[in-house]
PDB file of C-alpha atoms in Angstrom:
ATOM      1  CA  UNK A 156     -41.677  28.716 -23.945  1.00  0.00           C
ATOM      2  CA  UNK A 157     -39.734  27.338 -20.946  1.00  0.00           C
ATOM      3  CA  UNK A 158     -41.734  25.155 -18.607  1.00  0.00           C
ATOM      4  CA  UNK A 159     -42.478  26.864 -15.304  1.00  0.00           C
ATOM      5  CA  UNK A 160     -41.034  25.128 -12.273  1.00  0.00           C
ATOM      6  CA  UNK A 161     -43.442  23.750  -9.738  1.00  0.00           C
ATOM      7  CA  UNK A 162     -43.434  24.909  -6.131  1.00  0.00           C
ATOM      8  CA  UNK A 163     -41.949  21.550  -5.138  1.00  0.00           C
ATOM      9  CA  UNK A 164     -39.110  21.973  -7.653  1.00  0.00           C
ATOM     10  CA  UNK A 165     -38.357  25.457  -6.331  1.00  0.00           C
ATOM     11  CA  UNK A 166     -38.412  24.153  -2.775  1.00  0.00           C
ATOM     12  CA  UNK A 167     -36.036  21.323  -3.667  1.00  0.00           C
ATOM     13  CA  UNK A 168     -33.670  23.761  -5.387  1.00  0.00           C
ATOM     14  CA  UNK A 169     -33.589  26.019  -2.336  1.00  0.00           C
ATOM     15  CA  UNK A 170     -32.891  23.087  -0.025  1.00  0.00           C
ATOM     16  CA  UNK A 171     -30.086  21.901  -2.324  1.00  0.00           C
ATOM     17  CA  UNK A 172     -28.493  25.354  -2.254  1.00  0.00           C
ATOM     18  CA  UNK A 173     -28.717  25.439   1.543  1.00  0.00           C
ATOM     19  CA  UNK A 174     -27.166  21.994   1.939  1.00  0.00           C
ATOM     20  CA  UNK A 175     -24.239  22.796  -0.347  1.00  0.00           C
ATOM     21  CA  UNK A 176     -23.730  26.211   1.261  1.00  0.00           C
ATOM     22  CA  UNK A 177     -23.616  24.619   4.717  1.00  0.00           C
ATOM     23  CA  UNK A 178     -20.737  22.317   3.757  1.00  0.00           C
ATOM     24  CA  UNK A 179     -18.946  25.250   2.125  1.00  0.00           C
ATOM     25  CA  UNK A 180     -19.333  27.319   5.294  1.00  0.00           C
ATOM     26  CA  UNK A 181     -18.086  24.500   7.533  1.00  0.00           C
ATOM     27  CA  UNK A 182     -14.996  24.016   5.376  1.00  0.00           C
ATOM     28  CA  UNK A 183     -14.198  27.716   4.931  1.00  0.00           C
ATOM     29  CA  UNK A 184     -15.289  29.152   8.282  1.00  0.00           C
ATOM     30  CA  UNK A 185     -15.699  26.311  10.792  1.00  0.00           C
ATOM     31  CA  UNK A 186     -18.616  25.249  12.966  1.00  0.00           C
ATOM     32  CA  UNK A 187     -18.955  28.293  15.284  1.00  0.00           C
ATOM     33  CA  UNK A 188     -19.151  30.682  12.314  1.00  0.00           C
ATOM     34  CA  UNK A 189     -21.618  28.523  10.367  1.00  0.00           C
ATOM     35  CA  UNK A 190     -24.746  30.474  11.188  1.00  0.00           C
ATOM     36  CA  UNK A 191     -28.065  30.616   9.422  1.00  0.00           C
ATOM     37  CA  UNK A 192     -27.298  34.095   8.142  1.00  0.00           C
ATOM     38  CA  UNK A 193     -23.933  33.051   6.688  1.00  0.00           C
ATOM     39  CA  UNK A 194     -25.387  29.937   5.038  1.00  0.00           C
ATOM     40  CA  UNK A 195     -28.207  31.991   3.511  1.00  0.00           C
ATOM     41  CA  UNK A 196     -25.675  34.471   2.109  1.00  0.00           C
ATOM     42  CA  UNK A 197     -23.534  31.719   0.574  1.00  0.00           C
ATOM     43  CA  UNK A 198     -26.616  29.988  -0.854  1.00  0.00           C
ATOM     44  CA  UNK A 199     -27.920  33.335  -2.148  1.00  0.00           C
ATOM     45  CA  UNK A 200     -31.335  32.778  -0.617  1.00  0.00           C
ATOM     46  CA  UNK A 201     -33.243  34.901   1.883  1.00  0.00           C
ATOM     47  CA  UNK A 202     -32.784  34.430   5.601  1.00  0.00           C
ATOM     48  CA  UNK A 203     -36.498  33.738   5.795  1.00  0.00           C
ATOM     49  CA  UNK A 204     -36.184  30.886   3.292  1.00  0.00           C
ATOM     50  CA  UNK A 205     -33.355  29.399   5.348  1.00  0.00           C
ATOM     51  CA  UNK A 206     -35.342  29.471   8.604  1.00  0.00           C
ATOM     52  CA  UNK A 207     -38.458  28.195   6.820  1.00  0.00           C
ATOM     53  CA  UNK A 208     -36.676  25.068   5.612  1.00  0.00           C
ATOM     54  CA  UNK A 209     -34.448  24.618   8.661  1.00  0.00           C
ATOM     55  CA  UNK A 210     -35.578  26.361  11.864  1.00  0.00           C
ATOM     56  CA  UNK A 211     -32.885  24.458  13.826  1.00  0.00           C
ATOM     57  CA  UNK A 212     -29.329  25.040  12.625  1.00  0.00           C
ATOM     58  CA  UNK A 213     -28.013  21.605  13.559  1.00  0.00           C
ATOM     59  CA  UNK A 214     -30.776  19.944  11.529  1.00  0.00           C
ATOM     60  CA  UNK A 215     -29.431  21.819   8.508  1.00  0.00           C
ATOM     61  CA  UNK A 216     -25.851  20.791   9.299  1.00  0.00           C
ATOM     62  CA  UNK A 217     -26.842  17.154   9.866  1.00  0.00           C
ATOM     63  CA  UNK A 218     -28.898  16.987   6.665  1.00  0.00           C
ATOM     64  CA  UNK A 219     -26.086  18.631   4.690  1.00  0.00           C
ATOM     65  CA  UNK A 220     -23.489  16.112   5.876  1.00  0.00           C
ATOM     66  CA  UNK A 221     -25.817  13.136   5.334  1.00  0.00           C
ATOM     67  CA  UNK A 222     -26.855  14.387   1.913  1.00  0.00           C
ATOM     68  CA  UNK A 223     -23.276  14.805   0.719  1.00  0.00           C
ATOM     69  CA  UNK A 224     -22.227  11.495   2.283  1.00  0.00           C
ATOM     70  CA  UNK A 225     -25.035   9.603   0.549  1.00  0.00           C
ATOM     71  CA  UNK A 226     -24.304  11.314  -2.768  1.00  0.00           C
ATOM     72  CA  UNK A 227     -20.602  10.471  -2.518  1.00  0.00           C
ATOM     73  CA  UNK A 228     -21.430   6.902  -1.492  1.00  0.00           C
ATOM     74  CA  UNK A 229     -23.567   6.392  -4.589  1.00  0.00           C
ATOM     75  CA  UNK A 230     -20.721   7.650  -6.759  1.00  0.00           C
ATOM     76  CA  UNK A 231     -18.144   5.513  -4.911  1.00  0.00           C
ATOM     77  CA  UNK A 232     -20.288   2.365  -5.207  1.00  0.00           C
ATOM     78  CA  UNK A 233     -20.689   2.934  -8.934  1.00  0.00           C
ATOM     79  CA  UNK A 234     -16.941   3.395  -9.430  1.00  0.00           C
ATOM     80  CA  UNK A 235     -16.091   0.497  -7.096  1.00  0.00           C
ATOM     81  CA  UNK A 236     -18.420  -1.805  -9.039  1.00  0.00           C
ATOM     82  CA  UNK A 237     -16.642  -0.853 -12.271  1.00  0.00           C
ATOM     83  CA  UNK A 238     -13.295  -1.778 -10.680  1.00  0.00           C
ATOM     84  CA  UNK A 239     -14.250  -5.278  -9.522  1.00  0.00           C
ATOM     85  CA  UNK A 240     -12.282  -7.984 -11.244  1.00  0.00           C
ATOM     86  CA  UNK A 241      -9.986  -5.565 -13.098  1.00  0.00           C
ATOM     87  CA  UNK A 242      -6.225  -5.163 -12.768  1.00  0.00           C
ATOM     88  CA  UNK A 243      -6.821  -1.704 -11.336  1.00  0.00           C
ATOM     89  CA  UNK A 244      -9.079  -2.913  -8.546  1.00  0.00           C
ATOM     90  CA  UNK A 245      -6.696  -2.278  -5.642  1.00  0.00           C
ATOM     91  CA  UNK A 246      -5.110   0.947  -6.963  1.00  0.00           C
ATOM     92  CA  UNK A 247      -8.600   2.151  -7.795  1.00  0.00           C
ATOM     93  CA  UNK A 248      -9.857   1.386  -4.289  1.00  0.00           C
ATOM     94  CA  UNK A 249      -6.875   3.216  -2.777  1.00  0.00           C
ATOM     95  CA  UNK A 250      -7.603   6.238  -4.957  1.00  0.00           C
ATOM     96  CA  UNK A 251     -11.305   6.181  -4.046  1.00  0.00           C
ATOM     97  CA  UNK A 252     -10.454   6.210  -0.345  1.00  0.00           C
ATOM     98  CA  UNK A 253      -7.976   9.060  -0.806  1.00  0.00           C
ATOM     99  CA  UNK A 254     -10.578  11.108  -2.681  1.00  0.00           C
ATOM    100  CA  UNK A 255     -13.069  10.507   0.105  1.00  0.00           C
ATOM    101  CA  UNK A 256     -10.722  11.406   2.959  1.00  0.00           C
ATOM    102  CA  UNK A 257      -9.412  14.509   1.187  1.00  0.00           C
ATOM    103  CA  UNK A 258     -12.898  15.742   0.244  1.00  0.00           C
ATOM    104  CA  UNK A 259     -14.812  18.730   1.590  1.00  0.00           C
ATOM    105  CA  UNK A 260     -17.101  16.290   3.412  1.00  0.00           C
ATOM    106  CA  UNK A 261     -14.183  14.916   5.433  1.00  0.00           C
ATOM    107  CA  UNK A 262     -12.913  18.427   6.254  1.00  0.00           C
ATOM    108  CA  UNK A 263     -16.381  19.525   7.350  1.00  0.00           C
ATOM    109  CA  UNK A 264     -16.867  16.488   9.608  1.00  0.00           C
ATOM    110  CA  UNK A 265     -13.419  16.947  11.180  1.00  0.00           C
ATOM    111  CA  UNK A 266     -14.290  20.530  12.045  1.00  0.00           C
ATOM    112  CA  UNK A 267     -17.560  19.364  13.590  1.00  0.00           C
ATOM    113  CA  UNK A 268     -15.772  16.794  15.757  1.00  0.00           C
ATOM    114  CA  UNK A 269     -13.165  19.314  16.888  1.00  0.00           C
ATOM    115  CA  UNK A 270     -15.977  21.625  17.999  1.00  0.00           C
ATOM    116  CA  UNK A 271     -17.766  18.707  19.689  1.00  0.00           C
ATOM    117  CA  UNK A 272     -14.740  17.946  21.877  1.00  0.00           C
ATOM    118  CA  UNK A 273     -15.764  20.866  24.128  1.00  0.00           C
ATOM    119  CA  UNK A 274     -19.494  20.732  23.479  1.00  0.00           C
ATOM    120  CA  UNK A 275     -21.285  17.682  25.011  1.00  0.00           C
ATOM    121  CA  UNK A 276     -24.604  18.587  23.377  1.00  0.00           C
ATOM    122  CA  UNK A 277     -23.010  18.761  19.931  1.00  0.00           C
ATOM    123  CA  UNK A 278     -21.135  15.516  20.568  1.00  0.00           C
ATOM    124  CA  UNK A 279     -24.410  13.766  21.434  1.00  0.00           C
ATOM    125  CA  UNK A 280     -26.022  15.038  18.235  1.00  0.00           C
ATOM    126  CA  UNK A 281     -23.020  13.968  16.153  1.00  0.00           C
ATOM    127  CA  UNK A 282     -22.886  10.351  17.361  1.00  0.00           C
ATOM    128  CA  UNK A 283     -25.650   8.971  15.091  1.00  0.00           C
ATOM    129  CA  UNK A 284     -24.316  11.034  12.203  1.00  0.00           C
ATOM    130  CA  UNK A 285     -20.836   9.567  12.683  1.00  0.00           C
ATOM    131  CA  UNK A 286     -22.283   6.031  12.683  1.00  0.00           C
ATOM    132  CA  UNK A 287     -24.034   6.837   9.419  1.00  0.00           C
ATOM    133  CA  UNK A 288     -20.808   8.114   7.834  1.00  0.00           C
ATOM    134  CA  UNK A 289     -18.821   5.061   8.965  1.00  0.00           C
ATOM    135  CA  UNK A 290     -21.505   2.829   7.504  1.00  0.00           C
ATOM    136  CA  UNK A 291     -21.353   4.658   4.175  1.00  0.00           C
ATOM    137  CA  UNK A 292     -17.593   4.154   3.783  1.00  0.00           C
ATOM    138  CA  UNK A 293     -17.689   0.580   5.090  1.00  0.00           C
ATOM    139  CA  UNK A 294     -20.483  -0.430   2.710  1.00  0.00           C
ATOM    140  CA  UNK A 295     -18.401   0.717  -0.257  1.00  0.00           C
ATOM    141  CA  UNK A 296     -15.247  -0.980   0.977  1.00  0.00           C
ATOM    142  CA  UNK A 297     -17.023  -4.228   1.869  1.00  0.00           C
ATOM    143  CA  UNK A 298     -18.209  -4.501  -1.718  1.00  0.00           C
ATOM    144  CA  UNK A 299     -14.598  -5.049  -2.784  1.00  0.00           C
ATOM    145  CA  UNK A 300     -13.030  -6.767   0.220  1.00  0.00           C
ATOM    146  CA  UNK A 301     -14.340 -10.210  -0.700  1.00  0.00           C
ATOM    147  CA  UNK A 302     -12.411 -10.087  -3.972  1.00  0.00           C
ATOM    148  CA  UNK A 303      -9.097  -9.344  -2.257  1.00  0.00           C
ATOM    149  CA  UNK A 304      -8.717 -12.543  -0.230  1.00  0.00           C
ATOM    150  CA  UNK A 305      -9.504 -13.959   3.195  1.00  0.00           C
ATOM    151  CA  UNK A 306     -11.241 -11.373   5.369  1.00  0.00           C
ATOM    152  CA  UNK A 307      -9.085 -12.366   8.362  1.00  0.00           C
ATOM    153  CA  UNK A 308      -5.995 -11.305   6.379  1.00  0.00           C
ATOM    154  CA  UNK A 309      -7.392  -8.449   4.330  1.00  0.00           C
ATOM    155  CA  UNK A 310      -9.443  -6.843   7.108  1.00  0.00           C
ATOM    156  CA  UNK A 311      -6.547  -5.682   9.325  1.00  0.00           C
ATOM    157  CA  UNK A 312      -4.580  -4.535   6.266  1.00  0.00           C
ATOM    158  CA  UNK A 313      -7.512  -2.513   5.024  1.00  0.00           C
ATOM    159  CA  UNK A 314      -7.950  -0.939   8.459  1.00  0.00           C
ATOM    160  CA  UNK A 315      -4.266   0.033   8.380  1.00  0.00           C
ATOM    161  CA  UNK A 316      -4.623   1.460   4.867  1.00  0.00           C
ATOM    162  CA  UNK A 317      -7.656   3.522   5.861  1.00  0.00           C
ATOM    163  CA  UNK A 318      -5.926   4.800   9.005  1.00  0.00           C
ATOM    164  CA  UNK A 319      -2.861   5.823   6.997  1.00  0.00           C
ATOM    165  CA  UNK A 320      -4.961   7.623   4.387  1.00  0.00           C
ATOM    166  CA  UNK A 321      -7.047   9.333   7.061  1.00  0.00           C
ATOM    167  CA  UNK A 322      -3.906  10.477   8.885  1.00  0.00           C
ATOM    168  CA  UNK A 323      -2.324  11.895   5.752  1.00  0.00           C
ATOM    169  CA  UNK A 324      -5.567  13.618   4.797  1.00  0.00           C
ATOM    170  CA  UNK A 325      -5.654  15.301   8.203  1.00  0.00           C
ATOM    171  CA  UNK A 326      -2.055  16.437   7.786  1.00  0.00           C
ATOM    172  CA  UNK A 327      -2.589  17.746   4.270  1.00  0.00           C
ATOM    173  CA  UNK A 328      -5.794  19.563   5.195  1.00  0.00           C
ATOM    174  CA  UNK A 329      -4.986  21.048   8.580  1.00  0.00           C
ATOM    175  CA  UNK A 330      -1.217  21.156   9.152  1.00  0.00           C
ATOM    176  CA  UNK A 331      -0.118  24.799   9.654  1.00  0.00           C
ATOM    177  CA  UNK A 332       2.466  25.770   7.047  1.00  0.00           C
ATOM    178  CA  UNK A 333       3.484  28.734   4.990  1.00  0.00           C
ATOM    179  CA  UNK A 334       4.081  26.777   1.800  1.00  0.00           C
ATOM    180  CA  UNK A 335       3.340  23.376   0.343  1.00  0.00           C
ATOM    181  CA  UNK A 336       5.837  20.594   1.155  1.00  0.00           C
ATOM    182  CA  UNK A 337       8.413  19.861  -1.528  1.00  0.00           C
ATOM    183  CA  UNK A 338       7.664  16.111  -1.347  1.00  0.00           C
ATOM    184  CA  UNK A 339       4.477  14.617  -2.770  1.00  0.00           C
ATOM    185  CA  UNK A 340       3.505  12.679   0.333  1.00  0.00           C
ATOM    186  CA  UNK A 341       0.494  10.976  -1.228  1.00  0.00           C
ATOM    187  CA  UNK A 342       2.567   9.984  -4.258  1.00  0.00           C
ATOM    188  CA  UNK A 343       5.111   8.389  -1.915  1.00  0.00           C
ATOM    189  CA  UNK A 344       2.555   6.622   0.266  1.00  0.00           C
ATOM    190  CA  UNK A 345       0.247   5.323  -2.489  1.00  0.00           C
ATOM    191  CA  UNK A 346       2.507   2.539  -3.905  1.00  0.00           C
ATOM    192  CA  UNK A 347       3.250   1.297  -0.379  1.00  0.00           C
ATOM    193  CA  UNK A 348      -0.444   0.954   0.409  1.00  0.00           C
ATOM    194  CA  UNK A 349      -1.112  -0.762  -2.905  1.00  0.00           C
ATOM    195  CA  UNK A 350       1.673  -3.261  -2.229  1.00  0.00           C
ATOM    196  CA  UNK A 351       0.288  -3.917   1.249  1.00  0.00           C
ATOM    197  CA  UNK A 352      -3.076  -4.966  -0.174  1.00  0.00           C
ATOM    198  CA  UNK A 353      -1.681  -6.824  -3.169  1.00  0.00           C
ATOM    199  CA  UNK A 354       0.813  -8.883  -1.195  1.00  0.00           C
ATOM    200  CA  UNK A 355      -0.353 -12.497  -0.827  1.00  0.00           C
ATOM    201  CA  UNK A 356       1.193 -12.898   2.646  1.00  0.00           C
TER     202      UNK A 356
END
């Protein structure tokens, strides 16, 4: 006979569904359309359950972004640790950063910041969340930087690499176009970024 779930387990499952549905709504519909009703529909839970767990919509959005960021960070740290000292350390780091900046989390946060440009209250609420996200990415990257050489040399290169990846991710995710470009832009950029970090001078 299957073990019955406890009330706490059911509550945790509902919260998990709401968090994942919030990110999905932000990516697919944007911030203005991410309402409690829409999130509840995507999560397939009742509207009452949504308001019970998160009476304030931005608390749900903030928790969803933090939850996904922390989950991705744990995965990135694990994969980064496996790369340390291997021949694939730099290519692997480049690929990890590309995965992060082309993820649903990145797309959701970009949409939040676009909305915040004309919404001072939202911008104020986003500031601590943005600091948290920057810290997540930096903590993963800093775990590898020491292996790549002098921080004074590697630091600016890594900043350039991250800016290039972020810029391409924005283009790939949000550039208006009727069809996909014929050139694999990430495939063209990747070896250049690898060479930039591997170069001794």
